[in-house]
Amino acid sequence: MTEEATLQRIRERFPAAEISEFRGQWRVRIDAAALHDLLEFLKEQVGLTLLVDITCVDYLYYSGAKDRFGLVYLLANPETNERIAVRAFVNDPDPAVPTATDLWEAADWLEREVWDMFGIRFVGHPDLRRILLPEAFEAHPLRKDYPLQGRGERHNLPIVTRDMG
């Protein structure tokens, strides 16, 4: 399937999606409510079977931003090298989207990382808990409103010692 045919299928199935291109890379912006449906469509119908990454951007102080958080899903077709970035936006006080773990097992740790660093909740995730920071850590340090020096949390965390013998 050609790239143009893929984009046409996306436009037909998701007319509200915004499709753009920058330096040869295609992006699809979709409402968070339709995110899971689009991801499933891209995997099952279009052949973008590889979930490369899930990440997030905090637009808190970004001039002209209408939403706080932008989730980015990078998908690829390993046979044709076709790639696409899917973006969905969520806001405080409870930023949440449906989990993609039912589509890709790899989404498990990727979603946990975004949860840990940004506080985006993935509804239906089988084990949404911290992956990089201790469970006792209460903040999400990649949010723009998190102070660079922290809030003193690390001074209250238990010290981990390892027997090197």
Tab-separated table of N, CA and C in Angstrom:
chain	number	residue	atom	x	y	z
A	1	MET	N	0.849	-1.174	0.000
A	1	MET	CA	0.000	0.000	0.000
A	1	MET	C	0.900	1.246	0.000
A	2	THR	N	0.563	2.204	-0.808
A	2	THR	CA	1.352	3.432	-0.881
A	2	THR	C	1.045	4.325	0.313
A	3	GLU	N	1.942	5.238	0.562
A	3	GLU	CA	1.765	6.179	1.664
A	3	GLU	C	0.490	7.005	1.480
A	4	GLU	N	0.249	7.441	0.259
A	4	GLU	CA	-0.945	8.242	-0.024
A	4	GLU	C	-2.220	7.428	0.205
A	5	ALA	N	-2.186	6.146	-0.150
A	5	ALA	CA	-3.347	5.281	0.083
A	5	ALA	C	-3.594	5.109	1.579
A	6	THR	N	-2.521	4.972	2.351
A	6	THR	CA	-2.646	4.861	3.802
A	6	THR	C	-3.299	6.110	4.384
A	7	LEU	N	-2.816	7.268	3.970
A	7	LEU	CA	-3.373	8.527	4.481
A	7	LEU	C	-4.830	8.694	4.084
A	8	GLN	N	-5.173	8.262	2.888
A	8	GLN	CA	-6.562	8.342	2.436
A	8	GLN	C	-7.468	7.449	3.285
A	9	ARG	N	-6.993	6.260	3.620
A	9	ARG	CA	-7.776	5.357	4.474
A	9	ARG	C	-7.994	5.966	5.858
A	10	ILE	N	-6.962	6.630	6.375
A	10	ILE	CA	-7.101	7.286	7.682
A	10	ILE	C	-8.127	8.409	7.599
A	11	ARG	N	-8.067	9.212	6.535
A	11	ARG	CA	-9.023	10.321	6.363
A	11	ARG	C	-10.462	9.814	6.267
A	12	GLU	N	-10.654	8.704	5.556
A	12	GLU	CA	-12.007	8.153	5.396
A	12	GLU	C	-12.548	7.609	6.709
A	13	ARG	N	-11.733	6.886	7.443
A	13	ARG	CA	-12.185	6.235	8.679
A	13	ARG	C	-12.268	7.229	9.849
A	14	PHE	N	-11.377	8.236	9.861
A	14	PHE	CA	-11.322	9.210	10.951
A	14	PHE	C	-11.322	10.618	10.370
A	15	PRO	N	-12.486	11.102	9.940
A	15	PRO	CA	-12.545	12.414	9.278
A	15	PRO	C	-12.118	13.579	10.180
A	16	ALA	N	-12.210	13.435	11.493
A	16	ALA	CA	-11.820	14.519	12.401
A	16	ALA	C	-10.303	14.558	12.638
A	17	ALA	N	-9.595	13.540	12.189
A	17	ALA	CA	-8.143	13.497	12.389
A	17	ALA	C	-7.465	14.580	11.554
A	18	GLU	N	-6.460	15.204	12.129
A	18	GLU	CA	-5.660	16.194	11.412
A	18	GLU	C	-4.366	15.521	10.973
A	19	ILE	N	-4.109	15.507	9.665
A	19	ILE	CA	-2.915	14.859	9.125
A	19	ILE	C	-1.980	15.937	8.602
A	20	SER	N	-0.718	15.834	8.987
A	20	SER	CA	0.286	16.798	8.528
A	20	SER	C	1.589	16.070	8.237
A	21	GLU	N	2.456	16.779	7.528
A	21	GLU	CA	3.751	16.220	7.156
A	21	GLU	C	4.821	17.249	7.455
A	22	PHE	N	5.957	16.784	7.972
A	22	PHE	CA	7.098	17.659	8.218
A	22	PHE	C	8.355	16.874	7.915
A	23	ARG	N	9.102	17.339	6.932
A	23	ARG	CA	10.353	16.712	6.516
A	23	ARG	C	10.200	15.229	6.229
A	24	GLY	N	9.122	14.893	5.556
A	24	GLY	CA	8.897	13.513	5.151
A	24	GLY	C	8.310	12.606	6.214
A	25	GLN	N	8.004	13.147	7.371
A	25	GLN	CA	7.423	12.366	8.456
A	25	GLN	C	5.952	12.735	8.612
A	26	TRP	N	5.084	11.732	8.599
A	26	TRP	CA	3.639	11.979	8.700
A	26	TRP	C	3.199	11.927	10.148
A	27	ARG	N	2.266	12.838	10.482
A	27	ARG	CA	1.708	12.930	11.826
A	27	ARG	C	0.193	12.946	11.731
A	28	VAL	N	-0.438	12.267	12.662
A	28	VAL	CA	-1.897	12.277	12.762
A	28	VAL	C	-2.252	12.749	14.161
A	29	ARG	N	-3.054	13.809	14.225
A	29	ARG	CA	-3.552	14.301	15.505
A	29	ARG	C	-4.994	13.851	15.634
A	30	ILE	N	-5.313	13.226	16.760
A	30	ILE	CA	-6.642	12.653	16.967
A	30	ILE	C	-7.124	13.028	18.370
A	31	ASP	N	-8.420	13.147	18.531
A	31	ASP	CA	-8.996	13.376	19.847
A	31	ASP	C	-8.693	12.160	20.724
A	32	ALA	N	-8.430	12.405	21.998
A	32	ALA	CA	-8.072	11.323	22.918
A	32	ALA	C	-9.153	10.241	22.989
A	33	ALA	N	-10.417	10.621	22.802
A	33	ALA	CA	-11.510	9.646	22.854
A	33	ALA	C	-11.438	8.644	21.702
A	34	ALA	N	-10.844	9.025	20.577
A	34	ALA	CA	-10.740	8.141	19.408
A	34	ALA	C	-9.352	7.530	19.264
A	35	LEU	N	-8.457	7.796	20.217
A	35	LEU	CA	-7.071	7.342	20.111
A	35	LEU	C	-6.958	5.829	19.965
A	36	HIS	N	-7.597	5.093	20.838
A	36	HIS	CA	-7.471	3.626	20.793
A	36	HIS	C	-8.001	3.069	19.480
A	37	ASP	N	-9.126	3.604	19.001
A	37	ASP	CA	-9.684	3.139	17.729
A	37	ASP	C	-8.710	3.379	16.582
A	38	LEU	N	-8.056	4.540	16.571
A	38	LEU	CA	-7.080	4.835	15.521
A	38	LEU	C	-5.874	3.907	15.619
A	39	LEU	N	-5.353	3.695	16.816
A	39	LEU	CA	-4.205	2.803	16.976
A	39	LEU	C	-4.534	1.392	16.509
A	40	GLU	N	-5.723	0.917	16.866
A	40	GLU	CA	-6.146	-0.425	16.439
A	40	GLU	C	-6.285	-0.490	14.913
A	41	PHE	N	-6.863	0.536	14.321
A	41	PHE	CA	-7.014	0.611	12.868
A	41	PHE	C	-5.647	0.588	12.183
A	42	LEU	N	-4.717	1.394	12.683
A	42	LEU	CA	-3.388	1.463	12.071
A	42	LEU	C	-2.652	0.133	12.179
A	43	LYS	N	-2.842	-0.564	13.278
A	43	LYS	CA	-2.177	-1.868	13.431
A	43	LYS	C	-2.848	-2.943	12.579
A	44	GLU	N	-4.161	-3.075	12.713
A	44	GLU	CA	-4.879	-4.189	12.085
A	44	GLU	C	-5.169	-3.984	10.603
A	45	GLN	N	-5.500	-2.756	10.202
A	45	GLN	CA	-5.923	-2.504	8.824
A	45	GLN	C	-4.826	-1.913	7.932
A	46	VAL	N	-3.890	-1.197	8.529
A	46	VAL	CA	-2.878	-0.504	7.735
A	46	VAL	C	-1.536	-1.226	7.769
A	47	GLY	N	-1.294	-2.038	8.792
A	47	GLY	CA	-0.056	-2.798	8.864
A	47	GLY	C	1.063	-2.134	9.642
A	48	LEU	N	0.730	-1.100	10.414
A	48	LEU	CA	1.738	-0.478	11.268
A	48	LEU	C	1.800	-1.283	12.569
A	49	THR	N	2.449	-2.425	12.489
A	49	THR	CA	2.399	-3.421	13.552
A	49	THR	C	3.440	-3.236	14.643
A	50	LEU	N	4.383	-2.324	14.429
A	50	LEU	CA	5.457	-2.130	15.404
A	50	LEU	C	5.231	-0.837	16.192
A	51	LEU	N	5.074	-0.976	17.499
A	51	LEU	CA	5.008	0.183	18.381
A	51	LEU	C	6.449	0.529	18.751
A	52	VAL	N	6.947	1.629	18.213
A	52	VAL	CA	8.333	2.028	18.424
A	52	VAL	C	8.496	2.715	19.777
A	53	ASP	N	7.580	3.625	20.110
A	53	ASP	CA	7.722	4.382	21.350
A	53	ASP	C	6.409	5.059	21.710
A	54	ILE	N	6.272	5.366	22.982
A	54	ILE	CA	5.214	6.244	23.484
A	54	ILE	C	5.927	7.271	24.345
A	55	THR	N	5.654	8.522	24.106
A	55	THR	CA	6.269	9.570	24.908
A	55	THR	C	5.259	10.683	25.134
A	56	CYS	N	5.676	11.720	25.809
A	56	CYS	CA	4.773	12.810	26.162
A	56	CYS	C	5.526	14.132	26.143
A	57	VAL	N	4.787	15.200	25.870
A	57	VAL	CA	5.327	16.558	25.911
A	57	VAL	C	4.401	17.382	26.797
A	58	ASP	N	5.005	18.143	27.716
A	58	ASP	CA	4.230	19.039	28.571
A	58	ASP	C	4.290	20.433	27.957
A	59	TYR	N	3.142	20.952	27.552
A	59	TYR	CA	3.051	22.258	26.905
A	59	TYR	C	2.653	23.374	27.872
A	60	LEU	N	2.931	23.208	29.157
A	60	LEU	CA	2.457	24.144	30.177
A	60	LEU	C	2.805	25.599	29.854
A	61	TYR	N	4.027	25.897	29.499
A	61	TYR	CA	4.434	27.281	29.238
A	61	TYR	C	4.628	27.557	27.756
A	62	TYR	N	4.108	26.710	26.898
A	62	TYR	CA	4.284	26.854	25.456
A	62	TYR	C	3.299	27.890	24.924
A	63	SER	N	3.796	28.903	24.258
A	63	SER	CA	2.961	29.981	23.749
A	63	SER	C	1.918	29.459	22.766
A	64	GLY	N	0.665	29.749	23.025
A	64	GLY	CA	-0.415	29.360	22.127
A	64	GLY	C	-0.931	27.946	22.306
A	65	ALA	N	-0.381	27.190	23.224
A	65	ALA	CA	-0.840	25.811	23.430
A	65	ALA	C	-2.246	25.809	24.027
A	66	LYS	N	-3.105	24.945	23.506
A	66	LYS	CA	-4.472	24.836	23.996
A	66	LYS	C	-4.631	23.691	24.994
A	67	ASP	N	-3.682	22.758	24.955
A	67	ASP	CA	-3.751	21.585	25.822
A	67	ASP	C	-2.459	21.457	26.621
A	68	ARG	N	-2.541	20.786	27.753
A	68	ARG	CA	-1.373	20.653	28.633
A	68	ARG	C	-0.406	19.575	28.156
A	69	PHE	N	-0.903	18.376	27.891
A	69	PHE	CA	-0.019	17.260	27.566
A	69	PHE	C	-0.300	16.723	26.171
A	70	GLY	N	0.758	16.459	25.438
A	70	GLY	CA	0.651	15.825	24.128
A	70	GLY	C	1.288	14.457	24.170
A	71	LEU	N	0.474	13.423	24.031
A	71	LEU	CA	0.998	12.057	23.947
A	71	LEU	C	1.402	11.777	22.510
A	72	VAL	N	2.513	11.095	22.322
A	72	VAL	CA	3.006	10.774	20.995
A	72	VAL	C	3.266	9.270	20.920
A	73	TYR	N	2.627	8.630	19.938
A	73	TYR	CA	2.838	7.214	19.663
A	73	TYR	C	3.564	7.115	18.325
A	74	LEU	N	4.707	6.455	18.303
A	74	LEU	CA	5.453	6.258	17.064
A	74	LEU	C	5.237	4.824	16.605
A	75	LEU	N	4.675	4.685	15.396
A	75	LEU	CA	4.353	3.375	14.834
A	75	LEU	C	5.126	3.154	13.545
A	76	ALA	N	5.381	1.888	13.234
A	76	ALA	CA	6.112	1.573	12.009
A	76	ALA	C	5.628	0.256	11.425
A	77	ASN	N	5.826	0.120	10.113
A	77	ASN	CA	5.612	-1.134	9.410
A	77	ASN	C	6.999	-1.686	9.102
A	78	PRO	N	7.416	-2.768	9.767
A	78	PRO	CA	8.776	-3.266	9.572
A	78	PRO	C	9.047	-3.800	8.163
A	79	GLU	N	8.003	-4.127	7.418
A	79	GLU	CA	8.194	-4.655	6.066
A	79	GLU	C	8.396	-3.552	5.035
A	80	THR	N	7.711	-2.421	5.211
A	80	THR	CA	7.779	-1.345	4.216
A	80	THR	C	8.544	-0.121	4.712
A	81	ASN	N	8.910	-0.121	5.988
A	81	ASN	CA	9.574	1.007	6.637
A	81	ASN	C	8.680	2.252	6.701
A	82	GLU	N	7.391	2.086	6.494
A	82	GLU	CA	6.443	3.187	6.647
A	82	GLU	C	6.343	3.524	8.130
A	83	ARG	N	6.338	4.827	8.432
A	83	ARG	CA	6.277	5.281	9.818
A	83	ARG	C	5.248	6.398	9.943
A	84	ILE	N	4.699	6.503	11.153
A	84	ILE	CA	3.741	7.573	11.413
A	84	ILE	C	3.773	7.899	12.899
A	85	ALA	N	3.555	9.155	13.222
A	85	ALA	CA	3.447	9.593	14.618
A	85	ALA	C	1.986	9.947	14.881
A	86	VAL	N	1.440	9.397	15.930
A	86	VAL	CA	0.058	9.677	16.327
A	86	VAL	C	0.103	10.522	17.586
A	87	ARG	N	-0.640	11.630	17.571
A	87	ARG	CA	-0.646	12.536	18.715
A	87	ARG	C	-2.064	12.682	19.252
A	88	ALA	N	-2.167	12.695	20.560
A	88	ALA	CA	-3.436	12.963	21.246
A	88	ALA	C	-3.122	13.849	22.438
A	89	PHE	N	-4.049	14.723	22.791
A	89	PHE	CA	-3.813	15.695	23.851
A	89	PHE	C	-4.766	15.463	25.013
A	90	VAL	N	-4.243	15.638	26.229
A	90	VAL	CA	-5.031	15.484	27.456
A	90	VAL	C	-4.681	16.629	28.398
A	91	ASN	N	-5.541	16.848	29.370
A	91	ASN	CA	-5.384	17.983	30.268
A	91	ASN	C	-5.567	17.590	31.727
A	92	ASP	N	-5.102	18.479	32.608
A	92	ASP	CA	-5.343	18.339	34.042
A	92	ASP	C	-6.814	18.578	34.306
A	93	PRO	N	-7.410	18.132	35.366
A	93	PRO	CA	-6.786	17.571	36.541
A	93	PRO	C	-6.544	16.066	36.471
A	94	ASP	N	-7.125	15.370	35.523
A	94	ASP	CA	-6.955	13.915	35.441
A	94	ASP	C	-6.627	13.521	34.004
A	95	PRO	N	-5.394	13.740	33.562
A	95	PRO	CA	-5.049	13.373	32.185
A	95	PRO	C	-5.042	11.854	32.020
A	96	ALA	N	-5.872	11.356	31.112
A	96	ALA	CA	-5.999	9.906	30.953
A	96	ALA	C	-6.380	9.557	29.520
A	97	VAL	N	-5.911	8.402	29.074
A	97	VAL	CA	-6.273	7.821	27.778
A	97	VAL	C	-6.410	6.312	27.974
A	98	PRO	N	-7.064	5.619	27.053
A	98	PRO	CA	-7.131	4.158	27.159
A	98	PRO	C	-5.760	3.528	26.923
A	99	THR	N	-5.520	2.425	27.571
A	99	THR	CA	-4.267	1.712	27.389
A	99	THR	C	-4.169	1.099	25.992
A	100	ALA	N	-2.959	0.913	25.528
A	100	ALA	CA	-2.719	0.225	24.254
A	100	ALA	C	-2.099	-1.151	24.490
A	101	THR	N	-2.102	-1.605	25.752
A	101	THR	CA	-1.499	-2.906	26.055
A	101	THR	C	-2.258	-4.065	25.434
A	102	ASP	N	-3.535	-3.856	25.110
A	102	ASP	CA	-4.280	-4.916	24.427
A	102	ASP	C	-3.875	-5.028	22.954
A	103	LEU	N	-3.206	-4.008	22.425
A	103	LEU	CA	-2.747	-4.027	21.036
A	103	LEU	C	-1.274	-4.435	20.929
A	104	TRP	N	-0.462	-3.930	21.837
A	104	TRP	CA	0.976	-4.230	21.839
A	104	TRP	C	1.410	-4.506	23.270
A	105	GLU	N	2.050	-5.639	23.499
A	105	GLU	CA	2.590	-5.924	24.830
A	105	GLU	C	3.652	-4.907	25.211
A	106	ALA	N	4.370	-4.379	24.230
A	106	ALA	CA	5.419	-3.387	24.489
A	106	ALA	C	4.868	-2.109	25.109
A	107	ALA	N	3.585	-1.850	24.954
A	107	ALA	CA	2.993	-0.649	25.540
A	107	ALA	C	3.040	-0.685	27.066
A	108	ASP	N	3.151	-1.866	27.640
A	108	ASP	CA	3.160	-2.010	29.094
A	108	ASP	C	4.204	-1.099	29.738
A	109	TRP	N	5.456	-1.278	29.434
A	109	TRP	CA	6.514	-0.498	30.074
A	109	TRP	C	6.550	0.930	29.553
A	110	LEU	N	6.215	1.137	28.288
A	110	LEU	CA	6.214	2.494	27.736
A	110	LEU	C	5.171	3.360	28.435
A	111	GLU	N	3.982	2.807	28.661
A	111	GLU	CA	2.944	3.553	29.367
A	111	GLU	C	3.319	3.774	30.827
A	112	ARG	N	3.963	2.796	31.441
A	112	ARG	CA	4.393	2.970	32.825
A	112	ARG	C	5.422	4.094	32.945
A	113	GLU	N	6.289	4.224	31.950
A	113	GLU	CA	7.280	5.301	31.973
A	113	GLU	C	6.603	6.671	31.864
A	114	VAL	N	5.631	6.784	30.958
A	114	VAL	CA	4.911	8.059	30.811
A	114	VAL	C	4.116	8.358	32.083
A	115	TRP	N	3.512	7.352	32.678
A	115	TRP	CA	2.802	7.543	33.941
A	115	TRP	C	3.768	8.053	35.021
A	116	ASP	N	4.909	7.399	35.129
A	116	ASP	CA	5.881	7.721	36.155
A	116	ASP	C	6.406	9.154	36.017
A	117	MET	N	6.745	9.555	34.811
A	117	MET	CA	7.391	10.847	34.597
A	117	MET	C	6.406	12.013	34.428
A	118	PHE	N	5.206	11.741	33.851
A	118	PHE	CA	4.261	12.827	33.550
A	118	PHE	C	2.931	12.723	34.293
A	119	GLY	N	2.592	11.553	34.818
A	119	GLY	CA	1.331	11.394	35.522
A	119	GLY	C	0.132	11.184	34.616
A	120	ILE	N	0.354	10.761	33.384
A	120	ILE	CA	-0.758	10.444	32.480
A	120	ILE	C	-1.250	9.042	32.843
A	121	ARG	N	-2.540	8.924	33.115
A	121	ARG	CA	-3.118	7.627	33.489
A	121	ARG	C	-3.574	6.894	32.241
A	122	PHE	N	-3.256	5.607	32.156
A	122	PHE	CA	-3.664	4.757	31.035
A	122	PHE	C	-4.750	3.813	31.546
A	123	VAL	N	-5.987	4.156	31.233
A	123	VAL	CA	-7.149	3.435	31.738
A	123	VAL	C	-7.153	2.010	31.188
A	124	GLY	N	-7.247	1.050	32.091
A	124	GLY	CA	-7.271	-0.357	31.703
A	124	GLY	C	-5.897	-1.011	31.684
A	125	HIS	N	-4.860	-0.262	32.030
A	125	HIS	CA	-3.515	-0.832	32.059
A	125	HIS	C	-3.462	-1.921	33.130
A	126	PRO	N	-2.843	-3.070	32.836
A	126	PRO	CA	-2.866	-4.182	33.793
A	126	PRO	C	-1.993	-3.990	35.027
A	127	ASP	N	-1.024	-3.068	35.001
A	127	ASP	CA	-0.107	-2.923	36.131
A	127	ASP	C	0.515	-1.533	36.129
A	128	LEU	N	-0.317	-0.508	36.261
A	128	LEU	CA	0.166	0.872	36.163
A	128	LEU	C	0.789	1.291	37.495
A	129	ARG	N	2.102	1.125	37.573
A	129	ARG	CA	2.850	1.552	38.752
A	129	ARG	C	4.182	2.111	38.290
A	130	ARG	N	4.892	2.733	39.189
A	130	ARG	CA	6.164	3.365	38.849
A	130	ARG	C	7.140	2.346	38.286
A	131	ILE	N	7.953	2.830	37.342
A	131	ILE	CA	8.946	1.951	36.721
A	131	ILE	C	10.357	2.507	36.872
A	132	LEU	N	10.498	3.830	36.995
A	132	LEU	CA	11.814	4.458	37.123
A	132	LEU	C	12.079	4.993	38.528
A	133	LEU	N	11.038	5.411	39.203
A	133	LEU	CA	11.181	6.008	40.535
A	133	LEU	C	10.566	5.094	41.586
A	134	PRO	N	10.975	5.251	42.847
A	134	PRO	CA	10.391	4.433	43.916
A	134	PRO	C	8.899	4.712	44.072
A	135	GLU	N	8.168	3.716	44.527
A	135	GLU	CA	6.718	3.856	44.725
A	135	GLU	C	6.393	5.008	45.672
A	136	ALA	N	7.267	5.294	46.628
A	136	ALA	CA	7.011	6.356	47.597
A	136	ALA	C	7.107	7.757	46.985
A	137	PHE	N	7.689	7.875	45.816
A	137	PHE	CA	7.828	9.168	45.149
A	137	PHE	C	6.443	9.597	44.674
A	138	GLU	N	6.005	10.799	45.056
A	138	GLU	CA	4.632	11.208	44.782
A	138	GLU	C	4.463	12.118	43.584
A	139	ALA	N	5.539	12.740	43.105
A	139	ALA	CA	5.432	13.707	42.011
A	139	ALA	C	5.751	13.053	40.667
A	140	HIS	N	5.633	13.840	39.618
A	140	HIS	CA	5.945	13.394	38.262
A	140	HIS	C	6.970	14.388	37.703
A	141	PRO	N	8.264	14.052	37.748
A	141	PRO	CA	9.320	15.043	37.566
A	141	PRO	C	9.519	15.614	36.164
A	142	LEU	N	8.904	15.080	35.131
A	142	LEU	CA	9.056	15.696	33.818
A	142	LEU	C	7.955	16.706	33.505
A	143	ARG	N	7.084	16.943	34.458
A	143	ARG	CA	6.113	18.027	34.298
A	143	ARG	C	6.835	19.356	34.435
A	144	LYS	N	6.426	20.336	33.647
A	144	LYS	CA	7.103	21.636	33.646
A	144	LYS	C	6.954	22.389	34.958
A	145	ASP	N	5.937	22.062	35.742
A	145	ASP	CA	5.765	22.765	37.013
A	145	ASP	C	6.516	22.081	38.162
A	146	TYR	N	7.266	21.049	37.871
A	146	TYR	CA	8.080	20.384	38.886
A	146	TYR	C	9.401	21.143	39.012
A	147	PRO	N	9.796	21.555	40.217
A	147	PRO	CA	11.017	22.360	40.372
A	147	PRO	C	12.283	21.587	39.987
A	148	LEU	N	13.232	22.292	39.397
A	148	LEU	CA	14.474	21.656	38.957
A	148	LEU	C	15.233	20.993	40.098
A	149	GLN	N	15.176	21.565	41.269
A	149	GLN	CA	15.882	20.995	42.419
A	149	GLN	C	15.034	19.987	43.187
A	150	GLY	N	13.839	19.711	42.690
A	150	GLY	CA	12.955	18.786	43.386
A	150	GLY	C	12.257	19.456	44.552
A	151	ARG	N	11.478	18.680	45.276
A	151	ARG	CA	10.734	19.190	46.428
A	151	ARG	C	11.209	18.553	47.724
A	152	GLY	N	12.408	17.993	47.690
A	152	GLY	CA	12.946	17.346	48.883
A	152	GLY	C	12.558	15.894	49.024
A	153	GLU	N	11.886	15.324	48.014
A	153	GLU	CA	11.421	13.936	48.117
A	153	GLU	C	12.559	12.942	48.284
A	154	ARG	N	13.656	13.172	47.569
A	154	ARG	CA	14.715	12.158	47.577
A	154	ARG	C	15.369	12.032	48.946
A	155	HIS	N	15.234	13.043	49.800
A	155	HIS	CA	15.816	12.967	51.129
A	155	HIS	C	15.001	12.052	52.044
A	156	ASN	N	13.759	11.780	51.661
A	156	ASN	CA	12.890	10.944	52.476
A	156	ASN	C	12.798	9.510	51.957
A	157	LEU	N	13.454	9.204	50.849
A	157	LEU	CA	13.382	7.862	50.274
A	157	LEU	C	14.334	6.933	50.991
A	158	PRO	N	13.969	5.652	51.105
A	158	PRO	CA	14.879	4.717	51.766
A	158	PRO	C	16.169	4.541	50.955
A	159	ILE	N	17.262	4.364	51.666
A	159	ILE	CA	18.563	4.146	51.025
A	159	ILE	C	18.665	2.668	50.662
A	160	VAL	N	19.016	2.395	49.412
A	160	VAL	CA	19.172	1.023	48.959
A	160	VAL	C	20.650	0.661	49.051
A	161	THR	N	20.938	-0.384	49.799
A	161	THR	CA	22.320	-0.862	49.889
A	161	THR	C	22.398	-2.225	49.224
A	162	ARG	N	23.551	-2.494	48.669
A	162	ARG	CA	23.747	-3.766	47.981
A	162	ARG	C	24.967	-4.445	48.564
A	163	ASP	N	24.823	-5.710	48.844
A	163	ASP	CA	25.951	-6.499	49.320
A	163	ASP	C	26.815	-6.858	48.126
A	164	MET	N	27.985	-6.282	48.036
A	164	MET	CA	28.861	-6.497	46.886
A	164	MET	C	29.796	-7.680	47.120
A	165	GLY	N	29.576	-8.458	48.166
A	165	GLY	CA	30.474	-9.562	48.511
A	165	GLY	C	30.147	-10.772	47.789
